[in-house]
CSV table of C-alpha atoms in Angstrom, one decimal:
chain,number,residue,atom,x,y,z
A,84,UNK,CA,0.0,0.0,0.0
A,85,UNK,CA,1.6,3.3,-1.0
A,86,UNK,CA,2.1,6.1,1.4
A,87,UNK,CA,-0.7,8.7,1.7
A,88,UNK,CA,-3.6,6.3,1.1
A,89,UNK,CA,-6.0,5.0,3.8
A,90,UNK,CA,-4.9,1.4,3.4
A,91,UNK,CA,-2.2,-0.7,5.1
A,92,UNK,CA,-0.4,-3.9,4.2
A,93,UNK,CA,-2.6,-6.8,5.4
A,94,UNK,CA,-5.9,-5.0,5.0
A,95,UNK,CA,-8.7,-7.1,3.5
A,96,UNK,CA,-9.8,-5.2,0.4
A,97,UNK,CA,-12.0,-5.3,-2.8
A,98,UNK,CA,-10.7,-3.6,-5.9
A,99,UNK,CA,-11.6,-2.7,-9.4
A,100,UNK,CA,-8.3,-3.6,-11.2
A,101,UNK,CA,-9.9,-3.0,-14.6
A,102,UNK,CA,-7.5,-5.3,-16.6
A,103,UNK,CA,-5.5,-8.2,-15.4
A,104,UNK,CA,-8.0,-9.4,-12.7
A,105,UNK,CA,-7.9,-13.0,-13.8
A,106,UNK,CA,-4.7,-13.6,-11.7
A,107,UNK,CA,-3.4,-14.6,-8.3
A,108,UNK,CA,-1.6,-11.2,-7.9
A,109,UNK,CA,-2.7,-7.9,-9.3
A,110,UNK,CA,-1.6,-4.3,-9.2
A,111,UNK,CA,-4.6,-2.1,-8.2
A,112,UNK,CA,-5.1,1.7,-8.0
A,113,UNK,CA,-5.5,3.0,-4.4
A,114,UNK,CA,-8.5,5.1,-5.4
A,115,UNK,CA,-10.3,2.0,-6.7
A,116,UNK,CA,-9.4,-0.2,-3.7
A,117,UNK,CA,-11.6,-0.3,-0.6
A,118,UNK,CA,-11.4,-2.0,2.8
A,119,UNK,CA,-13.9,-4.8,3.3
A,120,UNK,CA,-16.0,-4.9,6.5
A,121,UNK,CA,-14.8,-7.8,8.7
A,122,UNK,CA,-17.8,-10.0,8.2
A,123,UNK,CA,-17.8,-9.7,4.4
A,124,UNK,CA,-16.0,-12.6,2.7
A,125,UNK,CA,-13.7,-12.3,-0.3
A,126,UNK,CA,-16.1,-13.9,-2.7
A,127,UNK,CA,-18.8,-11.4,-1.7
A,128,UNK,CA,-16.2,-8.6,-2.0
A,129,UNK,CA,-15.3,-9.7,-5.5
A,130,UNK,CA,-19.0,-9.7,-6.5
A,131,UNK,CA,-19.8,-6.3,-5.1
A,132,UNK,CA,-18.2,-3.3,-6.7
A,133,UNK,CA,-19.0,-3.5,-10.3
A,134,UNK,CA,-22.7,-4.6,-10.0
A,135,UNK,CA,-23.6,-2.6,-6.9
A,136,UNK,CA,-22.0,0.6,-8.0
A,137,UNK,CA,-23.8,0.2,-11.4
A,138,UNK,CA,-27.1,-0.3,-9.5
A,139,UNK,CA,-26.5,2.7,-7.3
A,140,UNK,CA,-25.6,4.9,-10.2
A,141,UNK,CA,-28.7,3.7,-12.1
A,142,UNK,CA,-31.3,4.0,-9.4
A,143,UNK,CA,-30.0,6.8,-7.3
A,144,UNK,CA,-27.8,9.0,-9.5
A,145,UNK,CA,-29.5,8.6,-12.8
A,146,UNK,CA,-33.0,7.4,-11.8
A,147,UNK,CA,-33.5,9.7,-8.8
A,148,UNK,CA,-35.2,7.0,-6.8
A,149,UNK,CA,-37.4,8.5,-4.1
A,150,UNK,CA,-38.6,6.9,-0.9
A,151,UNK,CA,-41.7,4.8,-1.3
A,152,UNK,CA,-41.5,4.5,-5.1
A,153,UNK,CA,-42.1,1.2,-7.0
A,154,UNK,CA,-39.2,-0.4,-9.0
A,155,UNK,CA,-39.5,-3.1,-11.6
A,156,UNK,CA,-36.2,-5.1,-12.3
A,157,UNK,CA,-35.7,-7.1,-15.5
A,158,UNK,CA,-33.2,-9.9,-15.5
A,159,UNK,CA,-33.8,-10.0,-11.8
A,160,UNK,CA,-31.9,-13.2,-11.1
A,161,UNK,CA,-28.7,-12.0,-12.6
A,162,UNK,CA,-25.8,-10.1,-11.1
A,163,UNK,CA,-27.1,-6.6,-12.0
A,164,UNK,CA,-30.7,-7.7,-11.3
A,165,UNK,CA,-30.1,-9.0,-7.8
A,166,UNK,CA,-27.9,-6.0,-7.0
A,167,UNK,CA,-30.6,-3.6,-8.2
A,168,UNK,CA,-33.3,-5.3,-6.1
A,169,UNK,CA,-31.1,-4.9,-2.9
A,170,UNK,CA,-30.0,-1.3,-3.7
A,171,UNK,CA,-33.6,-0.3,-4.4
A,172,UNK,CA,-34.8,-1.8,-1.0
A,173,UNK,CA,-31.8,-0.4,0.9
A,174,UNK,CA,-32.4,3.1,-0.4
A,175,UNK,CA,-36.1,3.3,0.3
A,176,UNK,CA,-38.1,1.7,-2.5
A,177,UNK,CA,-41.6,0.9,-1.3
A,178,UNK,CA,-42.2,-2.0,-3.7
A,179,UNK,CA,-39.7,-4.0,-5.9
A,180,UNK,CA,-41.1,-6.3,-8.6
A,181,UNK,CA,-38.7,-8.9,-10.2
A,182,UNK,CA,-39.2,-10.0,-13.8
A,183,UNK,CA,-37.8,-13.5,-14.4
A,184,UNK,CA,-38.1,-16.3,-17.0
A,185,UNK,CA,-38.4,-19.3,-14.7
A,186,UNK,CA,-39.7,-20.2,-11.3
A,187,UNK,CA,-36.1,-21.1,-10.2
A,188,UNK,CA,-34.9,-17.6,-11.1
A,189,UNK,CA,-37.9,-16.2,-9.3
A,190,UNK,CA,-36.7,-17.9,-6.1
A,191,UNK,CA,-33.3,-16.2,-6.6
A,192,UNK,CA,-35.0,-12.9,-6.9
A,193,UNK,CA,-37.0,-13.5,-3.7
A,194,UNK,CA,-33.7,-14.4,-1.9
A,195,UNK,CA,-32.4,-11.0,-3.1
A,196,UNK,CA,-35.3,-9.3,-1.5
A,197,UNK,CA,-38.0,-8.8,-4.2
A,198,UNK,CA,-41.5,-8.1,-2.9
A,199,UNK,CA,-43.1,-9.6,-6.0
A,200,UNK,CA,-42.1,-11.9,-8.8
A,201,UNK,CA,-43.7,-12.0,-12.3
A,202,UNK,CA,-42.8,-13.8,-15.5
A,203,UNK,CA,-41.3,-11.9,-18.4
A,204,UNK,CA,-44.1,-13.3,-20.6
A,205,UNK,CA,-47.1,-11.1,-19.7
A,206,UNK,CA,-45.4,-8.9,-17.1
A,207,UNK,CA,-47.3,-5.9,-18.3
A,208,UNK,CA,-50.7,-7.4,-17.6
A,209,UNK,CA,-49.5,-8.5,-14.1
A,210,UNK,CA,-48.2,-5.1,-12.9
A,211,UNK,CA,-50.4,-2.7,-14.9
A,212,UNK,CA,-49.4,1.0,-14.9
A,213,UNK,CA,-48.0,1.0,-11.4
A,214,UNK,CA,-44.2,1.4,-11.7
A,215,UNK,CA,-42.1,4.5,-11.1
A,216,UNK,CA,-38.7,3.1,-12.1
A,217,UNK,CA,-37.8,0.2,-14.5
A,218,UNK,CA,-34.3,-1.2,-14.4
A,219,UNK,CA,-33.6,-2.8,-17.8
A,220,UNK,CA,-30.3,-4.6,-18.5
A,221,UNK,CA,-32.1,-6.9,-21.0
A,222,UNK,CA,-33.6,-4.7,-23.8
A,223,UNK,CA,-35.2,-6.6,-26.7
A,224,UNK,CA,-38.9,-7.0,-27.3
A,225,UNK,CA,-40.0,-6.2,-23.7
A,226,UNK,CA,-38.9,-2.6,-23.9
A,227,UNK,CA,-42.2,-1.1,-25.2
A,228,UNK,CA,-44.2,-2.9,-22.5
A,229,UNK,CA,-41.7,-1.5,-19.9
A,230,UNK,CA,-42.7,2.0,-21.0
A,231,UNK,CA,-46.3,1.0,-20.7
A,232,UNK,CA,-46.1,0.0,-17.1
A,233,UNK,CA,-44.6,3.4,-16.0
A,234,UNK,CA,-46.7,5.9,-14.0
A,235,UNK,CA,-46.6,9.5,-15.0
A,236,UNK,CA,-43.1,10.9,-14.5
A,237,UNK,CA,-41.7,7.3,-14.5
A,238,UNK,CA,-38.2,6.5,-15.6
A,239,UNK,CA,-36.9,3.6,-17.7
A,240,UNK,CA,-33.2,3.0,-17.0
A,241,UNK,CA,-31.3,1.5,-19.9
A,242,UNK,CA,-28.3,-0.5,-18.6
A,243,UNK,CA,-27.7,-3.1,-21.3
A,244,UNK,CA,-29.0,-5.5,-23.9
A,245,UNK,CA,-28.5,-9.1,-22.8
A,246,UNK,CA,-31.4,-10.1,-25.1
A,247,UNK,CA,-29.2,-9.2,-28.0
A,248,UNK,CA,-31.6,-6.7,-29.7
A,249,UNK,CA,-31.3,-2.9,-29.1
A,250,UNK,CA,-34.8,-1.5,-28.9
A,251,UNK,CA,-36.1,1.6,-30.7
A,252,UNK,CA,-37.9,4.3,-28.7
A,253,UNK,CA,-41.1,5.8,-30.2
A,254,UNK,CA,-40.8,9.1,-28.5
A,255,UNK,CA,-44.5,9.9,-28.8
A,256,UNK,CA,-44.9,7.5,-25.8
A,257,UNK,CA,-42.6,9.7,-23.8
A,258,UNK,CA,-44.5,12.8,-24.6
A,259,UNK,CA,-48.0,11.4,-24.1
A,260,UNK,CA,-47.3,9.8,-20.7
A,261,UNK,CA,-44.6,12.3,-19.4
A,262,UNK,CA,-42.1,9.5,-18.9
A,263,UNK,CA,-38.3,9.3,-19.4
A,264,UNK,CA,-35.8,6.9,-20.9
A,265,UNK,CA,-32.5,7.3,-19.1
A,266,UNK,CA,-29.1,6.0,-20.3
A,267,UNK,CA,-26.9,4.3,-17.6
A,268,UNK,CA,-23.3,4.1,-18.6
A,269,UNK,CA,-21.6,3.8,-15.2
A,270,UNK,CA,-18.0,2.9,-16.2
A,271,UNK,CA,-17.5,5.7,-18.8
A,272,UNK,CA,-19.0,8.2,-16.4
A,273,UNK,CA,-17.4,7.3,-13.1
A,274,UNK,CA,-13.8,6.7,-14.4
A,275,UNK,CA,-13.7,10.1,-16.0
A,276,UNK,CA,-14.4,11.7,-12.5
A,277,UNK,CA,-11.7,11.0,-10.0
A,278,UNK,CA,-13.1,10.1,-6.6
A,279,UNK,CA,-16.6,9.3,-7.9
A,280,UNK,CA,-16.5,5.6,-7.3
A,281,UNK,CA,-15.2,6.3,-3.7
A,282,UNK,CA,-18.3,8.5,-3.2
A,283,UNK,CA,-20.5,5.6,-4.3
A,284,UNK,CA,-18.6,3.1,-2.1
A,285,UNK,CA,-19.1,5.4,0.9
A,286,UNK,CA,-22.9,5.5,0.2
A,287,UNK,CA,-23.0,1.7,-0.2
A,288,UNK,CA,-20.6,0.5,2.5
A,289,UNK,CA,-22.9,1.0,5.5
A,290,UNK,CA,-25.6,-1.2,3.8
A,291,UNK,CA,-23.0,-3.8,3.0
A,292,UNK,CA,-21.9,-3.8,6.6
A,293,UNK,CA,-25.4,-4.1,7.9
A,294,UNK,CA,-26.2,-7.0,5.5
A,295,UNK,CA,-28.9,-5.1,3.5
A,296,UNK,CA,-26.6,-5.5,0.5
A,297,UNK,CA,-25.2,-9.0,0.2
A,298,UNK,CA,-24.2,-10.4,-3.2
A,299,UNK,CA,-25.7,-13.7,-4.3
A,300,UNK,CA,-23.0,-16.0,-5.6
A,301,UNK,CA,-24.3,-18.0,-8.4
A,302,UNK,CA,-21.2,-20.1,-9.0
A,303,UNK,CA,-17.4,-20.3,-8.4
A,304,UNK,CA,-14.8,-21.6,-10.8
A,305,UNK,CA,-11.1,-22.2,-10.2
A,306,UNK,CA,-8.9,-19.7,-12.0
A,307,UNK,CA,-7.8,-22.5,-14.4
A,308,UNK,CA,-11.4,-22.7,-15.7
A,309,UNK,CA,-11.9,-19.0,-16.4
A,310,UNK,CA,-13.0,-19.9,-19.9
A,311,UNK,CA,-15.9,-22.0,-18.6
A,312,UNK,CA,-16.9,-19.2,-16.3
A,313,UNK,CA,-17.1,-16.8,-19.3
A,314,UNK,CA,-19.1,-19.4,-21.3
A,315,UNK,CA,-21.7,-19.6,-18.5
A,316,UNK,CA,-22.2,-15.9,-18.8
A,317,UNK,CA,-22.4,-16.0,-22.6
A,318,UNK,CA,-25.0,-18.7,-22.6
A,319,UNK,CA,-27.1,-16.9,-19.9
A,320,UNK,CA,-26.9,-19.9,-17.4
A,321,UNK,CA,-25.9,-17.6,-14.6
A,322,UNK,CA,-27.9,-16.5,-11.6
A,323,UNK,CA,-26.3,-14.0,-9.2
A,324,UNK,CA,-22.6,-13.4,-9.7
A,325,UNK,CA,-19.9,-15.8,-11.0
A,326,UNK,CA,-16.6,-15.8,-9.1
A,327,UNK,CA,-13.1,-17.1,-9.9
A,328,UNK,CA,-11.2,-18.5,-7.0
A,329,UNK,CA,-7.5,-19.5,-6.7
């Protein structure tokens, strides 16, 4: 640990090392390295920063989540989805609805803290126009129905396109219903602003320490099987977060 930073040799830490993380030893920037609470394991630490900072940036910084609002989360059993459920609950959402494709994934979403679980097929009819914020890391053909479930002044947060298709916005829907589509590009935004990720960590860490935020580990692979871990992501077999271990 270099002089002048708030870390010491021997501290238990989690870090965003950006490149070169598939290794037993890494060189990490002090400003992207954070001391773990004593009761948080290394696997949970490895699963935390990327997904939970993204969820915080989406819901709080870009989505302006207010206490008591309702949040709908697509891909709710995945890493971003489970993190978004927990961040929404920790920061005051009154109701969190998880959208999943199978009952098994619904159980993962419930473990993460979702108040309700609905299936992707027909989710619009199940929730009606009752949602303030939609978290969408999926994209594809459910995008228009996500707009339709928003209340007036609702926000649809665009995080990714795991479905493969990038949807097109018909902006008359935004005008008629006074709703917003909000881009969420956490990495590009945060890394251009020194100290920003530390600010997010400081907001999240008390909830990590309390247990309100606790990553769900969907699988662990030895470092020698990193390729298999990536394949599990590519084929969408993953729930929670996949971890490489020595």
